[in-house]
XYZ file of C-alpha atoms in Angstrom:
207
model
C -5.847 -72.770 -111.441
C -5.255 -74.056 -107.606
C -2.070 -71.937 -107.127
C -3.413 -69.086 -109.161
C -6.205 -68.397 -106.753
C -4.555 -69.169 -104.319
C -1.593 -66.490 -105.424
C -4.966 -64.083 -105.517
C -6.035 -64.917 -102.392
C -3.493 -64.359 -100.337
C -2.639 -60.903 -102.304
C -5.901 -59.842 -101.301
C -5.892 -60.401 -97.999
C -1.912 -58.809 -97.996
C -4.170 -55.893 -99.909
C -6.921 -55.459 -97.191
C -4.277 -55.784 -94.344
C -2.713 -52.581 -95.711
C -5.354 -50.829 -96.103
C -6.998 -51.458 -92.850
C -2.540 -50.160 -91.844
C -3.223 -47.267 -94.036
C -6.828 -46.262 -92.414
C -5.022 -47.100 -88.830
C -1.836 -44.772 -89.533
C -4.387 -42.354 -90.939
C -6.517 -42.470 -87.663
C -3.706 -41.931 -85.376
C -2.399 -39.180 -87.206
C -5.600 -37.147 -86.964
C -5.858 -38.470 -83.982
C -2.874 -36.538 -82.489
C -4.241 -34.053 -84.928
C -6.976 -33.118 -82.863
C -4.915 -33.766 -79.287
C -3.106 -30.719 -80.718
C -5.948 -28.801 -81.131
C -6.969 -28.996 -78.185
C -3.780 -27.837 -76.318
C -4.307 -25.447 -78.464
C -7.539 -24.729 -78.308
C -6.962 -24.466 -74.708
C -3.807 -22.224 -74.381
C -5.503 -19.591 -76.587
C -8.349 -19.969 -73.926
C -6.489 -19.201 -70.602
C -4.022 -16.786 -71.468
C -7.302 -14.543 -72.385
C -9.071 -14.745 -69.877
C -6.197 -14.640 -67.718
C -5.632 -11.188 -69.596
C -9.421 -10.317 -69.269
C -8.993 -10.709 -65.190
C -6.103 -8.889 -65.141
C -7.643 -5.842 -66.604
C -10.819 -6.614 -64.178
C -8.131 -5.912 -61.307
C -6.639 -3.129 -62.492
C -10.555 -1.688 -63.015
C -11.375 -2.684 -59.892
C -7.851 -1.009 -58.032
C -8.174 2.853 -60.444
C -12.145 2.372 -59.595
C -10.894 3.340 -55.585
C -7.775 5.052 -56.765
C -10.386 7.734 -58.947
C -12.882 7.505 -55.778
C -9.847 8.264 -53.508
C -9.649 11.111 -55.644
C -12.673 12.544 -56.246
C -13.483 11.710 -52.249
C -10.171 13.372 -51.236
C -11.447 16.672 -53.692
C -14.884 17.080 -51.807
C -12.978 17.021 -48.623
C -10.471 19.389 -50.076
C -13.303 21.148 -51.108
C -15.889 20.774 -48.755
C -14.840 20.790 -45.482
C -11.611 22.430 -44.781
C -12.172 25.076 -47.583
C -9.166 24.408 -48.952
C -10.195 24.002 -53.061
C -10.299 21.022 -55.107
C -7.154 19.026 -55.938
C -4.372 20.313 -58.494
C -2.344 18.233 -60.490
C 0.492 18.915 -58.308
C -1.192 17.108 -55.463
C -1.674 14.069 -58.203
C 1.418 12.077 -57.018
C 0.789 11.814 -53.590
C -2.346 9.823 -54.386
C -1.036 8.074 -57.261
C 2.456 6.689 -55.786
C 0.967 4.713 -52.679
C -1.937 3.699 -54.681
C 0.577 1.985 -57.506
C 3.208 0.577 -54.159
C -0.239 -0.549 -52.377
C -0.695 -2.342 -56.276
C 2.467 -3.815 -56.003
C 2.778 -4.417 -52.801
C -0.799 -7.174 -53.462
C 0.973 -8.688 -56.463
C 4.348 -9.234 -54.384
C 2.485 -10.259 -50.695
C -0.587 -10.273 -51.603
C -3.394 -12.954 -52.681
C -3.531 -11.079 -56.294
C -2.431 -13.620 -58.289
C -4.979 -16.055 -56.711
C -7.399 -13.814 -57.432
C -6.859 -13.650 -60.286
C -6.305 -17.173 -61.346
C -9.664 -17.343 -59.658
C -11.093 -15.200 -62.002
C -10.062 -16.630 -64.283
C -11.508 -19.785 -63.904
C -14.537 -18.185 -63.689
C -14.799 -16.969 -66.952
C -13.267 -19.854 -68.985
C -16.266 -21.936 -66.744
C -19.536 -19.383 -66.371
C -18.929 -16.766 -68.747
C -19.981 -16.683 -72.219
C -16.983 -15.568 -74.650
C -16.411 -15.921 -78.138
C -13.546 -18.315 -77.542
C -15.612 -20.557 -74.872
C -16.938 -21.512 -77.677
C -16.631 -24.968 -79.812
C -13.926 -23.746 -82.355
C -15.026 -24.941 -86.580
C -12.633 -28.020 -87.296
C -13.073 -29.171 -91.253
C -15.275 -31.778 -91.681
C -13.012 -34.600 -92.296
C -11.781 -34.212 -88.571
C -15.486 -34.932 -87.127
C -15.496 -38.608 -87.470
C -12.211 -39.126 -85.295
C -13.366 -36.437 -83.248
C -16.309 -38.010 -82.227
C -14.886 -41.610 -81.034
C -12.024 -39.541 -79.628
C -14.812 -37.232 -77.642
C -16.531 -41.430 -77.154
C -14.028 -42.830 -75.902
C -12.962 -39.949 -73.147
C -16.312 -39.599 -71.417
C -16.602 -43.149 -71.424
C -13.537 -42.645 -69.602
C -15.365 -39.911 -67.348
C -17.934 -41.784 -66.431
C -16.368 -44.593 -65.272
C -14.394 -42.756 -62.786
C -18.070 -40.768 -61.523
C -17.441 -37.405 -63.418
C -19.232 -35.469 -65.175
C -18.713 -35.466 -69.667
C -16.834 -32.787 -70.840
C -18.844 -30.805 -73.025
C -17.953 -30.316 -77.303
C -14.603 -28.268 -77.868
C -15.087 -28.411 -81.369
C -17.635 -28.507 -83.829
C -18.217 -28.871 -87.671
C -20.977 -26.468 -88.910
C -20.005 -23.731 -91.179
C -18.462 -21.059 -89.802
C -20.315 -17.313 -89.717
C -19.993 -15.240 -93.118
C -18.582 -12.188 -93.061
C -22.121 -10.137 -93.371
C -22.579 -12.131 -90.432
C -19.150 -11.225 -88.635
C -19.454 -7.806 -89.434
C -23.447 -7.802 -87.252
C -21.635 -8.226 -85.023
C -18.858 -5.974 -84.520
C -18.467 -1.836 -83.642
C -20.507 0.394 -84.882
C -17.520 1.671 -86.572
C -16.183 -0.995 -87.973
C -19.515 -1.031 -89.689
C -19.247 2.389 -90.804
C -15.644 1.815 -91.466
C -16.690 -2.104 -93.268
C -19.555 -0.523 -95.996
C -17.886 2.733 -96.766
C -13.667 1.179 -97.290
C -15.298 -2.730 -98.092
C -19.285 -2.331 -99.425
C -17.604 -4.538 -102.531
C -16.937 -7.323 -100.577
C -19.835 -7.761 -98.611
C -22.079 -7.011 -102.195
C -20.443 -9.808 -103.535
C -20.656 -11.893 -100.428
C -24.502 -11.644 -100.467
C -25.088 -12.025 -104.185
C -22.945 -15.172 -103.619
C -25.257 -15.848 -100.636
C -28.455 -15.322 -102.661
C -27.455 -17.456 -105.424
C -26.461 -20.503 -103.850
């Protein structure tokens, strides 16, 4: 009887140790997955913010080019009485502007300005990619533990804690997403896919 009890106790201890190892391995795998998701989000956010920053730089140059075209046309017509700029004269302004744009990229501070604009977009502006990404609920516990540990390390260094980069509440419904789209998109979606949104509304009402 004593041998049986000892064997049973030993088996129970082994089972508990195995469960602890499995839980630890599962936690490590989830933490690894969270780190991969965080890195993917950072890369995506930087890429999108950089695209916006590049587009803004181009808008500034195109705005300057358009203003130069308009000013030259007005001066040519009003001051020199030579008529407005014609299509044939377009290259005389377009080519120097393009050359100046490329010179700014090759030898100027264009990339530094784009980098600073990118950081401003990521830090201070509200865009969908700046919001926390939606993750499945089973990742919430390891996420909270990892985030708490990370922020505790930052606090020990005298730095501010990081904002949450993930959320676990339900994502927007199709109808809510549609409300934030362009009017033409809403019109086309209502016309071609109205059955889908009606079904979604019915399901929401039943819930």
